[in-house]
mmCIF file of N, CA and C in Angstrom:
data_model
loop_
_atom_site.group_PDB
_atom_site.id
_atom_site.type_symbol
_atom_site.label_atom_id
_atom_site.label_comp_id
_atom_site.label_asym_id
_atom_site.label_seq_id
_atom_site.Cartn_x
_atom_site.Cartn_y
_atom_site.Cartn_z
ATOM 1 N N MET A 1 -26.820 39.882 -12.616
ATOM 2 C CA MET A 1 -27.998 39.407 -12.329
ATOM 3 C C MET A 1 -28.357 38.780 -11.221
ATOM 4 N N LEU A 2 -27.305 38.319 -10.289
ATOM 5 C CA LEU A 2 -27.461 38.339 -8.853
ATOM 6 C C LEU A 2 -27.910 39.295 -7.710
ATOM 7 N N VAL A 3 -27.741 40.522 -8.224
ATOM 8 C CA VAL A 3 -28.162 41.461 -7.712
ATOM 9 C C VAL A 3 -29.464 41.525 -8.004
ATOM 10 N N VAL A 4 -30.157 41.465 -9.127
ATOM 11 C CA VAL A 4 -31.611 41.356 -9.502
ATOM 12 C C VAL A 4 -32.489 40.631 -8.973
ATOM 13 N N PHE A 5 -31.803 39.073 -8.783
ATOM 14 C CA PHE A 5 -32.354 37.994 -7.940
ATOM 15 C C PHE A 5 -32.433 38.317 -6.421
ATOM 16 N N MET A 6 -31.768 38.907 -6.045
ATOM 17 C CA MET A 6 -31.544 39.299 -4.515
ATOM 18 C C MET A 6 -32.793 40.508 -4.183
ATOM 19 N N GLU A 7 -32.796 41.124 -4.933
ATOM 20 C CA GLU A 7 -33.797 42.548 -4.667
ATOM 21 C C GLU A 7 -35.208 41.842 -5.051
ATOM 22 N N PHE A 8 -35.436 40.960 -6.201
ATOM 23 C CA PHE A 8 -36.535 40.243 -6.249
ATOM 24 C C PHE A 8 -36.843 39.242 -4.850
ATOM 25 N N ASN A 9 -35.929 38.881 -4.567
ATOM 26 C CA ASN A 9 -36.330 37.728 -3.346
ATOM 27 C C ASN A 9 -36.731 38.521 -2.235
ATOM 28 N N HIS A 10 -35.950 39.702 -1.824
ATOM 29 C CA HIS A 10 -36.314 40.580 -0.887
ATOM 30 C C HIS A 10 -37.503 40.935 -0.720
ATOM 31 N N SER A 11 -38.322 41.623 -1.863
ATOM 32 C CA SER A 11 -39.560 42.319 -2.254
ATOM 33 C C SER A 11 -40.611 41.095 -2.162
ATOM 34 N N VAL A 12 -40.354 40.226 -1.967
ATOM 35 C CA VAL A 12 -41.532 39.370 -1.748
ATOM 36 C C VAL A 12 -41.918 38.329 -0.605
ATOM 37 N N ALA A 13 -41.052 39.001 0.105
ATOM 38 C CA ALA A 13 -40.675 38.484 1.485
ATOM 39 C C ALA A 13 -42.213 38.629 2.403
ATOM 40 N N THR A 14 -43.098 37.450 3.067
ATOM 41 C CA THR A 14 -44.119 37.319 4.140
ATOM 42 C C THR A 14 -44.104 37.286 5.246
ATOM 43 N N GLU A 15 -45.249 37.952 5.629
ATOM 44 C CA GLU A 15 -45.362 37.737 7.222
ATOM 45 C C GLU A 15 -46.281 36.688 7.544
ATOM 46 N N HIS A 16 -46.061 35.729 8.442
ATOM 47 C CA HIS A 16 -46.832 34.225 8.730
ATOM 48 C C HIS A 16 -47.398 34.264 10.115
ATOM 49 N N VAL A 17 -48.608 34.602 10.189
ATOM 50 C CA VAL A 17 -48.845 34.760 11.419
ATOM 51 C C VAL A 17 -49.257 33.088 11.584
ATOM 52 N N VAL A 18 -48.398 32.474 12.923
ATOM 53 C CA VAL A 18 -48.631 30.843 12.929
ATOM 54 C C VAL A 18 -49.873 30.972 13.674
ATOM 55 N N GLY A 19 -50.399 29.810 13.099
ATOM 56 C CA GLY A 19 -51.373 29.410 13.709
ATOM 57 C C GLY A 19 -52.855 30.163 13.605
ATOM 58 N N ASP A 20 -52.534 31.379 12.491
ATOM 59 C CA ASP A 20 -53.657 32.409 12.203
ATOM 60 C C ASP A 20 -54.371 32.802 13.341
ATOM 61 N N SER A 21 -55.877 33.094 13.268
ATOM 62 C CA SER A 21 -56.771 33.517 14.609
ATOM 63 C C SER A 21 -56.229 32.741 15.664
ATOM 64 N N PHE A 22 -55.960 31.461 15.562
ATOM 65 C CA PHE A 22 -55.779 30.263 16.767
ATOM 66 C C PHE A 22 -54.509 30.972 17.720
ATOM 67 N N GLY A 23 -53.370 31.469 16.862
ATOM 68 C CA GLY A 23 -52.484 32.031 17.741
ATOM 69 C C GLY A 23 -51.334 30.835 17.622
ATOM 70 N N TRP A 24 -50.263 30.872 19.015
ATOM 71 C CA TRP A 24 -49.544 29.961 19.427
ATOM 72 C C TRP A 24 -50.288 29.709 20.812
ATOM 73 N N ALA A 25 -50.492 28.616 21.317
ATOM 74 C CA ALA A 25 -51.385 27.977 22.086
ATOM 75 C C ALA A 25 -51.193 26.557 22.062
ATOM 76 N N VAL A 26 -51.639 25.745 23.323
ATOM 77 C CA VAL A 26 -52.030 24.397 23.052
ATOM 78 C C VAL A 26 -52.741 23.887 22.143
ATOM 79 N N PRO A 27 -52.680 23.527 21.422
ATOM 80 C CA PRO A 27 -53.844 22.707 20.617
ATOM 81 C C PRO A 27 -54.875 21.616 20.995
ATOM 82 N N GLN A 28 -56.174 21.683 21.013
ATOM 83 C CA GLN A 28 -56.691 20.535 20.800
ATOM 84 C C GLN A 28 -56.537 19.564 19.762
ATOM 85 N N ASN A 29 -56.459 20.173 18.631
ATOM 86 C CA ASN A 29 -55.925 18.909 17.332
ATOM 87 C C ASN A 29 -54.319 18.995 17.272
ATOM 88 N N ASP A 30 -53.923 17.752 17.625
ATOM 89 C CA ASP A 30 -52.579 17.331 17.434
ATOM 90 C C ASP A 30 -51.787 17.653 16.126
ATOM 91 N N GLY A 31 -52.813 17.679 15.389
ATOM 92 C CA GLY A 31 -52.331 18.024 13.810
ATOM 93 C C GLY A 31 -52.571 19.523 13.717
ATOM 94 N N LEU A 32 -52.588 20.872 14.353
ATOM 95 C CA LEU A 32 -53.041 21.992 14.182
ATOM 96 C C LEU A 32 -52.053 22.529 13.401
ATOM 97 N N TYR A 33 -50.791 22.420 14.044
ATOM 98 C CA TYR A 33 -49.488 23.016 13.351
ATOM 99 C C TYR A 33 -48.773 22.721 12.469
ATOM 100 N N VAL A 34 -49.271 21.143 12.266
ATOM 101 C CA VAL A 34 -48.597 20.582 11.114
ATOM 102 C C VAL A 34 -49.202 20.996 9.834
ATOM 103 N N MET A 35 -50.932 20.825 9.887
ATOM 104 C CA MET A 35 -51.686 21.315 8.825
ATOM 105 C C MET A 35 -51.318 22.864 8.122
ATOM 106 N N TRP A 36 -51.120 23.584 9.432
ATOM 107 C CA TRP A 36 -50.862 25.303 9.343
ATOM 108 C C TRP A 36 -49.667 25.054 8.486
ATOM 109 N N SER A 37 -48.532 24.635 8.587
ATOM 110 C CA SER A 37 -47.384 24.424 8.066
ATOM 111 C C SER A 37 -47.666 23.976 6.797
ATOM 112 N N LEU A 38 -48.202 22.817 6.489
ATOM 113 C CA LEU A 38 -48.113 22.561 4.976
ATOM 114 C C LEU A 38 -48.976 23.294 4.477
ATOM 115 N N ASN A 39 -49.869 24.094 4.977
ATOM 116 C CA ASN A 39 -50.585 25.192 3.800
ATOM 117 C C ASN A 39 -50.036 26.541 3.703
ATOM 118 N N HIS A 40 -48.919 26.486 4.050
ATOM 119 C CA HIS A 40 -48.185 27.855 3.822
ATOM 120 C C HIS A 40 -46.622 27.435 2.941
ATOM 121 N N THR A 41 -46.367 28.584 2.147
ATOM 122 C CA THR A 41 -44.890 28.093 1.752
ATOM 123 C C THR A 41 -43.921 29.271 2.203
ATOM 124 N N PHE A 42 -42.822 29.063 2.730
ATOM 125 C CA PHE A 42 -41.892 29.518 3.372
ATOM 126 C C PHE A 42 -41.057 29.691 2.676
ATOM 127 N N LYS A 43 -40.144 31.079 2.521
ATOM 128 C CA LYS A 43 -39.083 31.444 1.649
ATOM 129 C C LYS A 43 -38.181 32.136 2.730
ATOM 130 N N ILE A 44 -36.749 32.428 2.172
ATOM 131 C CA ILE A 44 -35.837 33.211 2.957
ATOM 132 C C ILE A 44 -36.740 34.727 2.988
ATOM 133 N N ASP A 45 -36.059 35.130 4.358
ATOM 134 C CA ASP A 45 -36.579 36.496 4.347
ATOM 135 C C ASP A 45 -37.961 36.517 4.731
ATOM 136 N N ASP A 46 -38.736 35.705 4.900
ATOM 137 C CA ASP A 46 -40.280 35.546 5.439
ATOM 138 C C ASP A 46 -40.090 35.850 7.065
ATOM 139 N N THR A 47 -41.297 36.065 7.515
ATOM 140 C CA THR A 47 -40.924 36.521 9.046
ATOM 141 C C THR A 47 -42.323 35.645 9.823
ATOM 142 N N LEU A 48 -41.936 34.375 10.810
ATOM 143 C CA LEU A 48 -42.937 33.792 11.452
ATOM 144 C C LEU A 48 -43.279 34.876 12.695
ATOM 145 N N VAL A 49 -44.583 35.219 12.598
ATOM 146 C CA VAL A 49 -45.142 35.948 13.726
ATOM 147 C C VAL A 49 -45.638 35.009 15.142
ATOM 148 N N PHE A 50 -45.452 34.804 16.295
ATOM 149 C CA PHE A 50 -46.236 33.760 17.278
ATOM 150 C C PHE A 50 -46.784 34.723 18.356
ATOM 151 N N ASN A 51 -47.871 34.543 17.735
ATOM 152 C CA ASN A 51 -48.879 35.494 19.404
ATOM 153 C C ASN A 51 -49.398 34.533 20.189
ATOM 154 N N PHE A 52 -49.333 34.752 21.473
ATOM 155 C CA PHE A 52 -49.360 34.034 22.719
ATOM 156 C C PHE A 52 -49.700 34.931 23.950
ATOM 157 N N VAL A 53 -50.219 34.340 25.170
ATOM 158 C CA VAL A 53 -50.285 35.071 26.285
ATOM 159 C C VAL A 53 -48.842 34.935 26.931
ATOM 160 N N ASN A 54 -48.264 36.330 27.291
ATOM 161 C CA ASN A 54 -46.902 36.469 27.760
ATOM 162 C C ASN A 54 -47.324 35.363 28.788
ATOM 163 N N GLY A 55 -45.877 34.818 29.618
ATOM 164 C CA GLY A 55 -46.010 33.823 30.710
ATOM 165 C C GLY A 55 -46.301 32.478 30.681
ATOM 166 N N PHE A 56 -47.490 32.421 29.824
ATOM 167 C CA PHE A 56 -48.061 30.959 29.564
ATOM 168 C C PHE A 56 -47.249 30.450 28.390
ATOM 169 N N HIS A 57 -46.676 30.835 27.457
ATOM 170 C CA HIS A 57 -45.951 30.338 26.389
ATOM 171 C C HIS A 57 -44.760 31.086 26.119
ATOM 172 N N ASN A 58 -44.037 30.695 25.424
ATOM 173 C CA ASN A 58 -42.607 31.137 24.663
ATOM 174 C C ASN A 58 -42.744 30.543 23.303
ATOM 175 N N VAL A 59 -41.343 30.772 22.596
ATOM 176 C CA VAL A 59 -41.058 30.142 21.135
ATOM 177 C C VAL A 59 -39.671 29.981 21.924
ATOM 178 N N ALA A 60 -39.069 29.029 21.289
ATOM 179 C CA ALA A 60 -38.188 28.847 21.299
ATOM 180 C C ALA A 60 -37.345 28.123 19.671
ATOM 181 N N GLU A 61 -36.396 28.303 18.819
ATOM 182 C CA GLU A 61 -36.164 27.632 17.773
ATOM 183 C C GLU A 61 -35.087 26.956 18.210
ATOM 184 N N VAL A 62 -35.156 25.246 17.599
ATOM 185 C CA VAL A 62 -34.197 24.275 18.066
ATOM 186 C C VAL A 62 -34.153 23.513 17.201
ATOM 187 N N THR A 63 -33.086 22.541 17.365
ATOM 188 C CA THR A 63 -32.762 21.422 16.091
ATOM 189 C C THR A 63 -33.854 20.322 16.039
ATOM 190 N N LYS A 64 -33.729 19.601 14.624
ATOM 191 C CA LYS A 64 -34.721 18.898 14.527
ATOM 192 C C LYS A 64 -34.905 17.889 15.721
ATOM 193 N N LYS A 65 -33.611 17.210 16.158
ATOM 194 C CA LYS A 65 -33.756 16.017 17.524
ATOM 195 C C LYS A 65 -34.400 16.778 18.664
ATOM 196 N N ALA A 66 -33.974 18.170 18.894
ATOM 197 C CA ALA A 66 -34.694 18.918 20.133
ATOM 198 C C ALA A 66 -36.222 18.852 19.874
ATOM 199 N N TYR A 67 -36.550 19.105 18.551
ATOM 200 C CA TYR A 67 -37.947 18.946 18.506
ATOM 201 C C TYR A 67 -38.868 17.752 18.343
ATOM 202 N N ASP A 68 -38.006 16.989 17.767
ATOM 203 C CA ASP A 68 -39.078 15.454 17.886
ATOM 204 C C ASP A 68 -38.910 15.029 19.295
ATOM 205 N N ASN A 69 -37.688 15.111 20.283
ATOM 206 C CA ASN A 69 -37.810 14.614 21.753
ATOM 207 C C ASN A 69 -38.270 15.990 22.611
ATOM 208 N N CYS A 70 -38.700 17.036 22.235
ATOM 209 C CA CYS A 70 -39.046 18.020 23.131
ATOM 210 C C CYS A 70 -38.199 18.842 23.954
ATOM 211 N N ASP A 71 -36.826 18.084 23.927
ATOM 212 C CA ASP A 71 -35.856 18.876 24.373
ATOM 213 C C ASP A 71 -35.434 20.541 24.416
ATOM 214 N N ILE A 72 -35.530 20.816 25.687
ATOM 215 C CA ILE A 72 -35.305 22.331 26.183
ATOM 216 C C ILE A 72 -34.188 22.681 26.476
ATOM 217 N N GLN A 73 -33.026 21.621 26.721
ATOM 218 C CA GLN A 73 -31.524 22.209 27.136
ATOM 219 C C GLN A 73 -30.721 22.840 25.947
ATOM 220 N N ASN A 74 -30.785 22.600 24.803
ATOM 221 C CA ASN A 74 -29.605 23.299 24.298
ATOM 222 C C ASN A 74 -30.595 24.033 22.812
ATOM 223 N N LEU A 75 -31.208 25.196 23.283
ATOM 224 C CA LEU A 75 -31.944 26.113 22.339
ATOM 225 C C LEU A 75 -30.998 26.693 21.343
ATOM 226 N N ILE A 76 -31.457 27.054 20.117
ATOM 227 C CA ILE A 76 -31.126 27.974 19.200
ATOM 228 C C ILE A 76 -30.597 28.942 19.677
ATOM 229 N N SER A 77 -32.582 29.596 20.060
ATOM 230 C CA SER A 77 -32.599 31.184 20.512
ATOM 231 C C SER A 77 -34.423 30.950 20.766
ATOM 232 N N ILE A 78 -34.606 31.538 22.045
ATOM 233 C CA ILE A 78 -36.120 31.687 22.670
ATOM 234 C C ILE A 78 -36.274 32.966 22.496
ATOM 235 N N GLN A 79 -37.732 33.661 22.579
ATOM 236 C CA GLN A 79 -38.361 34.375 22.477
ATOM 237 C C GLN A 79 -39.689 34.453 23.828
ATOM 238 N N THR A 80 -39.522 35.109 24.848
ATOM 239 C CA THR A 80 -40.605 34.953 25.739
ATOM 240 C C THR A 80 -41.742 36.122 25.948
ATOM 241 N N THR A 81 -41.376 37.260 24.969
ATOM 242 C CA THR A 81 -42.754 38.057 24.790
ATOM 243 C C THR A 81 -43.419 37.868 23.630
ATOM 244 N N SER A 82 -44.785 38.129 23.556
ATOM 245 C CA SER A 82 -45.551 38.005 22.063
ATOM 246 C C SER A 82 -45.541 39.810 21.904
ATOM 247 N N PRO A 83 -45.686 40.037 20.319
ATOM 248 C CA PRO A 83 -45.498 38.793 19.720
ATOM 249 C C PRO A 83 -44.021 38.333 19.379
ATOM 250 N N ALA A 84 -43.620 37.334 18.975
ATOM 251 C CA ALA A 84 -42.164 37.005 18.912
ATOM 252 C C ALA A 84 -42.330 36.713 17.601
ATOM 253 N N ARG A 85 -41.113 37.135 16.999
ATOM 254 C CA ARG A 85 -40.761 37.174 15.617
ATOM 255 C C ARG A 85 -39.599 36.349 15.171
ATOM 256 N N PHE A 86 -39.519 35.444 14.434
ATOM 257 C CA PHE A 86 -38.629 34.855 13.829
ATOM 258 C C PHE A 86 -38.375 35.427 12.284
ATOM 259 N N THR A 87 -37.005 35.603 11.552
ATOM 260 C CA THR A 87 -36.826 35.587 10.299
ATOM 261 C C THR A 87 -36.408 34.451 9.699
ATOM 262 N N VAL A 88 -36.684 34.017 8.703
ATOM 263 C CA VAL A 88 -35.925 32.510 7.787
ATOM 264 C C VAL A 88 -34.967 33.297 7.157
ATOM 265 N N ASN A 89 -33.873 32.880 7.947
ATOM 266 C CA ASN A 89 -32.628 33.360 7.052
ATOM 267 C C ASN A 89 -32.028 32.422 6.226
ATOM 268 N N ASN A 90 -32.450 31.218 6.161
ATOM 269 C CA ASN A 90 -31.814 29.934 5.355
ATOM 270 C C ASN A 90 -32.599 29.096 4.772
ATOM 271 N N ILE A 91 -32.185 28.351 3.562
ATOM 272 C CA ILE A 91 -32.994 27.137 3.102
ATOM 273 C C ILE A 91 -33.138 25.785 3.935
ATOM 274 N N ASP A 92 -32.559 26.027 5.185
ATOM 275 C CA ASP A 92 -32.704 24.707 6.275
ATOM 276 C C ASP A 92 -34.067 24.534 6.556
ATOM 277 N N ASN A 93 -34.586 23.210 7.108
ATOM 278 C CA ASN A 93 -36.283 23.313 7.898
ATOM 279 C C ASN A 93 -35.369 24.052 9.266
ATOM 280 N N HIS A 94 -36.938 24.315 9.499
ATOM 281 C CA HIS A 94 -36.682 25.273 11.375
ATOM 282 C C HIS A 94 -37.798 24.551 11.599
ATOM 283 N N TYR A 95 -37.294 24.741 13.316
ATOM 284 C CA TYR A 95 -38.340 23.791 14.734
ATOM 285 C C TYR A 95 -38.101 24.732 15.554
ATOM 286 N N TYR A 96 -39.652 24.882 15.881
ATOM 287 C CA TYR A 96 -40.195 25.788 16.911
ATOM 288 C C TYR A 96 -40.837 24.909 18.142
ATOM 289 N N ILE A 97 -40.835 25.374 19.517
ATOM 290 C CA ILE A 97 -41.404 24.638 20.479
ATOM 291 C C ILE A 97 -41.636 25.592 21.499
ATOM 292 N N CYS A 98 -42.425 25.394 22.322
ATOM 293 C CA CYS A 98 -42.678 25.716 23.935
ATOM 294 C C CYS A 98 -42.131 24.979 24.741
ATOM 295 N N THR A 99 -41.536 25.684 25.634
ATOM 296 C CA THR A 99 -40.763 25.082 26.439
ATOM 297 C C THR A 99 -41.416 25.060 27.905
ATOM 298 N N ILE A 100 -42.296 25.767 28.076
ATOM 299 C CA ILE A 100 -43.258 25.931 29.304
ATOM 300 C C ILE A 100 -43.676 24.393 29.943
ATOM 301 N N ARG A 101 -43.443 24.195 30.868
ATOM 302 C CA ARG A 101 -44.142 22.535 31.119
ATOM 303 C C ARG A 101 -44.073 21.749 30.391
ATOM 304 N N LEU A 102 -45.380 21.263 30.036
ATOM 305 C CA LEU A 102 -45.302 19.971 28.834
ATOM 306 C C LEU A 102 -46.239 20.305 27.721
ATOM 307 N N HIS A 103 -46.204 21.488 27.532
ATOM 308 C CA HIS A 103 -46.664 22.304 26.338
ATOM 309 C C HIS A 103 -45.948 21.703 24.815
ATOM 310 N N CYS A 104 -44.482 21.525 24.877
ATOM 311 C CA CYS A 104 -44.424 20.835 23.504
ATOM 312 C C CYS A 104 -45.023 19.457 23.403
ATOM 313 N N LYS A 105 -45.088 18.415 24.546
ATOM 314 C CA LYS A 105 -45.565 17.129 24.185
ATOM 315 C C LYS A 105 -46.842 17.157 24.095
ATOM 316 N N SER A 106 -47.433 18.417 24.333
ATOM 317 C CA SER A 106 -48.649 18.654 24.019
ATOM 318 C C SER A 106 -48.888 19.439 22.479
ATOM 319 N N PHE A 107 -48.011 19.227 21.495
ATOM 320 C CA PHE A 107 -48.188 19.585 20.405
ATOM 321 C C PHE A 107 -48.164 20.931 19.923
ATOM 322 N N LEU A 108 -47.674 21.707 21.085
ATOM 323 C CA LEU A 108 -47.060 23.424 20.668
ATOM 324 C C LEU A 108 -45.788 23.332 20.249
ATOM 325 N N LYS A 109 -45.838 22.805 18.804
ATOM 326 C CA LYS A 109 -44.477 23.038 17.862
ATOM 327 C C LYS A 109 -44.561 23.130 16.767
ATOM 328 N N LEU A 110 -43.975 23.710 16.229
ATOM 329 C CA LEU A 110 -44.270 23.766 14.477
ATOM 330 C C LEU A 110 -42.880 23.401 14.017
ATOM 331 N N ALA A 111 -43.146 22.896 13.103
ATOM 332 C CA ALA A 111 -41.672 22.253 11.744
ATOM 333 C C ALA A 111 -41.980 23.299 10.385
ATOM 334 N N ILE A 112 -41.261 24.178 10.328
ATOM 335 C CA ILE A 112 -41.282 24.636 8.669
ATOM 336 C C ILE A 112 -40.231 24.190 7.459
ATOM 337 N N ARG A 113 -40.809 23.729 6.602
ATOM 338 C CA ARG A 113 -39.538 23.429 5.460
ATOM 339 C C ARG A 113 -39.575 24.812 4.572
ATOM 340 N N VAL A 114 -38.551 25.056 4.493
ATOM 341 C CA VAL A 114 -38.427 26.400 3.700
ATOM 342 C C VAL A 114 -38.095 26.135 1.986
ATOM 343 N N SER A 115 -38.704 26.719 1.149
ATOM 344 C CA SER A 115 -38.640 26.595 -0.400
ATOM 345 C C SER A 115 -37.247 26.979 -0.926
ATOM 346 N N VAL A 116 -36.482 26.636 -1.458
ATOM 347 C CA VAL A 116 -35.242 26.785 -2.522
ATOM 348 C C VAL A 116 -36.015 28.084 -3.760
ATOM 349 N N PRO A 117 -35.442 28.472 -3.528
ATOM 350 C CA PRO A 117 -35.742 29.867 -4.317
ATOM 351 C C PRO A 117 -35.303 29.468 -5.954
ATOM 352 N N ASN A 118 -36.283 29.633 -6.906
ATOM 353 C CA ASN A 118 -36.305 28.934 -8.456
ATOM 354 C C ASN A 118 -35.372 30.548 -9.050
ATOM 355 N N ILE A 119 -34.059 30.364 -8.974
ATOM 356 C CA ILE A 119 -33.335 31.770 -9.499
ATOM 357 C C ILE A 119 -33.916 31.813 -11.151
ATOM 358 N N SER A 120 -33.960 30.718 -11.880
ATOM 359 C CA SER A 120 -34.197 31.213 -13.271
ATOM 360 C C SER A 120 -35.656 31.908 -13.426
ATOM 361 N N SER A 121 -36.369 31.618 -12.838
ATOM 362 C CA SER A 121 -37.825 32.228 -13.061
ATOM 363 C C SER A 121 -37.807 33.620 -12.500
ATOM 364 N N ALA A 122 -37.008 33.603 -11.393
ATOM 365 C CA ALA A 122 -36.791 35.144 -10.847
ATOM 366 C C ALA A 122 -36.205 35.796 -11.581
ATOM 367 N N MET A 123 -35.216 35.697 -12.302
ATOM 368 C CA MET A 123 -34.595 36.113 -13.034
ATOM 369 C C MET A 123 -35.209 36.468 -14.546
ATOM 370 N N LEU A 124 -36.207 35.791 -14.847
ATOM 371 C CA LEU A 124 -36.989 35.697 -16.083
ATOM 372 C C LEU A 124 -37.903 36.912 -15.882
ATOM 373 N N SER A 125 -38.264 36.929 -14.869
ATOM 374 C CA SER A 125 -39.559 37.863 -14.616
ATOM 375 C C SER A 125 -39.131 39.422 -14.484
ATOM 376 N N HIS A 126 -37.997 39.621 -15.049
ATOM 377 C CA HIS A 126 -37.201 41.262 -14.698
ATOM 378 C C HIS A 126 -36.961 41.232 -15.887
#
């Protein structure tokens, strides 16, 4: 049964373009990425795609503390070339920031909450 669930879960992975047509840039509205995140459901194996102007922005995955403080010292990972792609590989919350200049403090940051898979409904659908 677990194999069936894993195949089901993998087959429904989604690619999310962060910020939709706005992309990954310093927003004029400080709630842009908060609202974008709240309007999407994220699952394991989903991919986040960050589109930005190379040299002006980057994307770093960071801890919650680094996200809250815009701390660029201890990055989990960083991508400097657009489109940057990050695959959700666990059910933890994930945090992303731009490390260039004061972009993070200008709300160029994203937090996502990963949905816990519903194993029983996945198994029932097969």
